[in-house]
């Protein structure tokens, strides 16, 4: 975690202690603590316990919009419990696909006051009962409460805790070293066993191996200790072996399998995991006819390259994640965040094709000078970044000298030894180029080239979808922007302010609208509404509703809504609309209001208190052609102010709408007698924090000025 100053060091330590507490008191074997930045749309992994960072790499960032247990726990402010793998697959197929192991899972939010600071994920062994016990639930609540208090206090001090580029890893508790006599006895015991023994640390590296064990697997003790067996033994370079290690680490259950050591020796492996690693017992297989996967062939993976199991694991996760990415920048960010840690890449750049030239969308690890050489390169350029799009074939440079011979400006980036340029094609047309840089030379074996090419294909399809989506969204937002008033009219005696903010998640457009309409020297009208849906149809219908209200303005409020309702009923758009209309009588210091299923307005009295106006209900527009809309008259003396808003301002996950409305009224009161423009900013800022930007926001404030302006 990134921290600032001594106080932050203390906060970070207390946060890590809260994670240790969660593991200790709940009996969980894995714990992950996520932080949610203020106004952020993604959770960041800050503290990890129980598994190495390599296993957690795909989960470093979890968008709130993703169908994941921790995002649902944070959004809904509730505990999410999954007592079995079957339940996980049913409710959350994506993580179940990537983690096909037996475990139970709980995700809980970190809530302090009215703010959600993040969430915690806990995993128990697959042998855990399908229900969480009351004692475990109390322990989860206690540890989450402590972590939330730490985060809240740090934020109140003005030095919030933030997640760094890598999580802080909480080391497992270790047993005290044995006495010399105990160590000798343990070694004698292991030596007498008929099979071989070895231990793996949390990362899968061999930390101890008996001579019998080395003989059985076909290696030497001094060559194998400190290595990953699926990398140091060519015949174990098969996803089966690392998958068994991952399964044991995550499920914390003993596992066993039978495998063939070429050419004809069958071996039985039994894995016994705990918090510090895995003990493995190796014996000749009892049944030489036991089914086993085909023997691995070919050379071991390239030094520094991910093993096949790791590659498949991350490839599957990347594919699942990219299906949920929306806009171009979302895709680019996901690619940058996942490829670098997952595939041991030191530098990455994503370029897209725009009007026959390449544009650098995102880069990490490359120097700006080199990126300037790539920026704006025409597709006819001989540079590798463009040439691969001409040939359609990826380019791999195993050494820096190879790259320098192909591209003279390579000297601008001498810190990298090997390079890969992958063309991104979707539906037969060029989308862009993916550039990868490695700090060491590498042979780029055929298997690794095939893997990188597969990754490029996934990314190209995601980028192509994202660009189409972005184009559609730009058109839709342009339509919506042109349908909303660019400026509000100046009306003597009134201070008026308005705000419209699209949702921070979902990227959809909405049907929220507002308007202020001068009628004559002493009267004006104000309206606000919300068309159902977040698409072009909703935005277009919003324009029709706003036009209809504008055309009828000046008539009594009940008649304005009735006429608009009849128009919508005749159009039969299939969408419903809420609307609030206010007739302002400036000379009479009063207002006439009618509502069509819209959230209640707020009235702030000159003395400062704010009242929620519970108007007689009227049916949503477009449902019943003959619906009637009662009118309510209220005094609007100088100094009084009205707040009209759409439901995006008060829809707080897990909170009753009446409570959210009352909270907004208190904020309106606290705003005091400042100009409405400043008050509007305060209310929107408060709403964004409370609602986490889950819906569009439209806000219209009207104050009757003292002294007539």
mmCIF file of N, CA and C in Angstrom, residues 488-489 491 494 496 513-519 523-529 549 553-554 557 560-561 579-585 591-594 642 644 700-702:
data_model
loop_
_atom_site.group_PDB
_atom_site.id
_atom_site.type_symbol
_atom_site.label_atom_id
_atom_site.label_comp_id
_atom_site.label_asym_id
_atom_site.label_seq_id
_atom_site.Cartn_x
_atom_site.Cartn_y
_atom_site.Cartn_z
ATOM 1 N N UNK A 488 -29.498 28.436 -18.652
ATOM 2 C CA UNK A 488 -30.804 28.750 -18.062
ATOM 3 C C UNK A 488 -31.095 30.238 -18.236
ATOM 4 N N UNK A 489 -32.350 30.577 -18.473
ATOM 5 C CA UNK A 489 -32.685 32.000 -18.646
ATOM 6 C C UNK A 489 -32.526 32.772 -17.340
ATOM 7 N N UNK A 491 -33.974 35.231 -14.807
ATOM 8 C CA UNK A 491 -35.313 35.672 -14.425
ATOM 9 C C UNK A 491 -35.185 36.543 -13.185
ATOM 10 N N UNK A 494 -35.184 35.613 -9.125
ATOM 11 C CA UNK A 494 -34.869 34.203 -8.891
ATOM 12 C C UNK A 494 -33.369 33.959 -9.050
ATOM 13 N N UNK A 496 -31.231 30.728 -9.952
ATOM 14 C CA UNK A 496 -31.489 29.391 -10.492
ATOM 15 C C UNK A 496 -30.162 28.720 -10.840
ATOM 16 N N UNK A 513 -34.224 15.113 -17.605
ATOM 17 C CA UNK A 513 -34.305 16.435 -18.239
ATOM 18 C C UNK A 513 -34.786 17.465 -17.223
ATOM 19 N N UNK A 514 -34.553 18.728 -17.541
ATOM 20 C CA UNK A 514 -35.025 19.844 -16.722
ATOM 21 C C UNK A 514 -35.198 21.046 -17.634
ATOM 22 N N UNK A 515 -35.934 22.040 -17.165
ATOM 23 C CA UNK A 515 -36.136 23.255 -17.956
ATOM 24 C C UNK A 515 -36.657 24.355 -17.047
ATOM 25 N N UNK A 516 -36.303 25.582 -17.377
ATOM 26 C CA UNK A 516 -36.861 26.774 -16.734
ATOM 27 C C UNK A 516 -37.410 27.651 -17.852
ATOM 28 N N UNK A 517 -38.682 28.055 -17.723
ATOM 29 C CA UNK A 517 -39.384 28.718 -18.831
ATOM 30 C C UNK A 517 -39.942 30.056 -18.350
ATOM 31 N N UNK A 518 -39.425 31.191 -18.829
ATOM 32 C CA UNK A 518 -40.049 32.488 -18.499
ATOM 33 C C UNK A 518 -41.420 32.576 -19.172
ATOM 34 N N UNK A 519 -42.416 33.059 -18.424
ATOM 35 C CA UNK A 519 -43.767 33.185 -18.985
ATOM 36 C C UNK A 519 -44.135 34.646 -19.223
ATOM 37 N N UNK A 523 -44.226 35.753 -13.842
ATOM 38 C CA UNK A 523 -44.432 34.302 -13.719
ATOM 39 C C UNK A 523 -43.385 33.548 -14.534
ATOM 40 N N UNK A 524 -43.125 32.333 -14.095
ATOM 41 C CA UNK A 524 -42.194 31.441 -14.787
ATOM 42 C C UNK A 524 -42.594 30.010 -14.463
ATOM 43 N N UNK A 525 -42.045 29.080 -15.195
ATOM 44 C CA UNK A 525 -42.313 27.662 -14.956
ATOM 45 C C UNK A 525 -40.990 26.921 -14.844
ATOM 46 N N UNK A 526 -41.002 25.839 -14.083
ATOM 47 C CA UNK A 526 -39.835 24.964 -13.955
ATOM 48 C C UNK A 526 -40.311 23.527 -14.017
ATOM 49 N N UNK A 527 -39.535 22.674 -14.639
ATOM 50 C CA UNK A 527 -39.916 21.263 -14.748
ATOM 51 C C UNK A 527 -38.683 20.386 -14.677
ATOM 52 N N UNK A 528 -38.877 19.168 -14.208
ATOM 53 C CA UNK A 528 -37.817 18.172 -14.170
ATOM 54 C C UNK A 528 -38.472 16.818 -14.362
ATOM 55 N N UNK A 529 -37.767 15.901 -15.027
ATOM 56 C CA UNK A 529 -38.358 14.595 -15.278
ATOM 57 C C UNK A 529 -37.319 13.548 -15.580
ATOM 58 N N UNK A 549 -43.942 19.671 -22.648
ATOM 59 C CA UNK A 549 -44.129 20.496 -21.441
ATOM 60 C C UNK A 549 -43.900 21.959 -21.771
ATOM 61 N N UNK A 553 -46.551 25.086 -21.249
ATOM 62 C CA UNK A 553 -46.218 25.918 -20.091
ATOM 63 C C UNK A 553 -47.067 27.180 -20.079
ATOM 64 N N UNK A 554 -47.480 27.552 -18.880
ATOM 65 C CA UNK A 554 -48.364 28.696 -18.712
ATOM 66 C C UNK A 554 -49.749 28.269 -18.322
ATOM 67 N N UNK A 557 -50.682 23.697 -13.735
ATOM 68 C CA UNK A 557 -49.816 22.510 -13.696
ATOM 69 C C UNK A 557 -50.555 21.210 -14.002
ATOM 70 N N UNK A 560 -50.954 21.003 -17.745
ATOM 71 C CA UNK A 560 -49.688 20.759 -18.444
ATOM 72 C C UNK A 560 -49.344 19.269 -18.422
ATOM 73 N N UNK A 561 -49.435 18.638 -17.247
ATOM 74 C CA UNK A 561 -49.109 17.211 -17.152
ATOM 75 C C UNK A 561 -50.138 16.359 -17.876
ATOM 76 N N UNK A 579 -42.418 13.087 -13.959
ATOM 77 C CA UNK A 579 -42.271 14.516 -14.244
ATOM 78 C C UNK A 579 -42.833 15.333 -13.094
ATOM 79 N N UNK A 580 -42.186 16.447 -12.821
ATOM 80 C CA UNK A 580 -42.659 17.410 -11.827
ATOM 81 C C UNK A 580 -42.702 18.773 -12.501
ATOM 82 N N UNK A 581 -43.846 19.448 -12.377
ATOM 83 C CA UNK A 581 -44.015 20.761 -13.010
ATOM 84 C C UNK A 581 -44.357 21.781 -11.927
ATOM 85 N N UNK A 582 -43.702 22.951 -11.997
ATOM 86 C CA UNK A 582 -43.903 24.006 -10.995
ATOM 87 C C UNK A 582 -44.222 25.310 -11.720
ATOM 88 N N UNK A 583 -45.330 25.927 -11.311
ATOM 89 C CA UNK A 583 -45.676 27.265 -11.805
ATOM 90 C C UNK A 583 -45.282 28.270 -10.716
ATOM 91 N N UNK A 584 -44.417 29.230 -11.054
ATOM 92 C CA UNK A 584 -43.876 30.189 -10.095
ATOM 93 C C UNK A 584 -44.571 31.534 -10.263
ATOM 94 N N UNK A 585 -45.282 31.946 -9.226
ATOM 95 C CA UNK A 585 -45.949 33.251 -9.205
ATOM 96 C C UNK A 585 -45.091 34.175 -8.351
ATOM 97 N N UNK A 591 -46.057 29.118 -5.248
ATOM 98 C CA UNK A 591 -45.745 28.165 -6.310
ATOM 99 C C UNK A 591 -46.850 27.129 -6.365
ATOM 100 N N UNK A 592 -47.199 26.704 -7.581
ATOM 101 C CA UNK A 592 -48.185 25.654 -7.804
ATOM 102 C C UNK A 592 -47.448 24.451 -8.386
ATOM 103 N N UNK A 593 -47.651 23.279 -7.775
ATOM 104 C CA UNK A 593 -46.893 22.098 -8.171
ATOM 105 C C UNK A 593 -47.816 20.929 -8.489
ATOM 106 N N UNK A 594 -47.426 20.116 -9.448
ATOM 107 C CA UNK A 594 -48.113 18.856 -9.754
ATOM 108 C C UNK A 594 -47.052 17.836 -10.130
ATOM 109 N N UNK A 642 -36.424 26.022 -3.652
ATOM 110 C CA UNK A 642 -36.911 24.700 -4.043
ATOM 111 C C UNK A 642 -35.763 23.893 -4.645
ATOM 112 N N UNK A 644 -35.462 20.578 -7.008
ATOM 113 C CA UNK A 644 -36.085 19.547 -7.834
ATOM 114 C C UNK A 644 -34.976 18.625 -8.323
ATOM 115 N N UNK A 700 -32.224 20.740 -10.161
ATOM 116 C CA UNK A 700 -32.635 22.099 -10.486
ATOM 117 C C UNK A 700 -32.965 22.814 -9.185
ATOM 118 N N UNK A 701 -32.264 23.912 -8.900
ATOM 119 C CA UNK A 701 -32.462 24.694 -7.677
ATOM 120 C C UNK A 701 -33.033 26.056 -8.031
ATOM 121 N N UNK A 702 -34.041 26.491 -7.265
ATOM 122 C CA UNK A 702 -34.710 27.774 -7.508
ATOM 123 C C UNK A 702 -34.870 28.480 -6.176
#
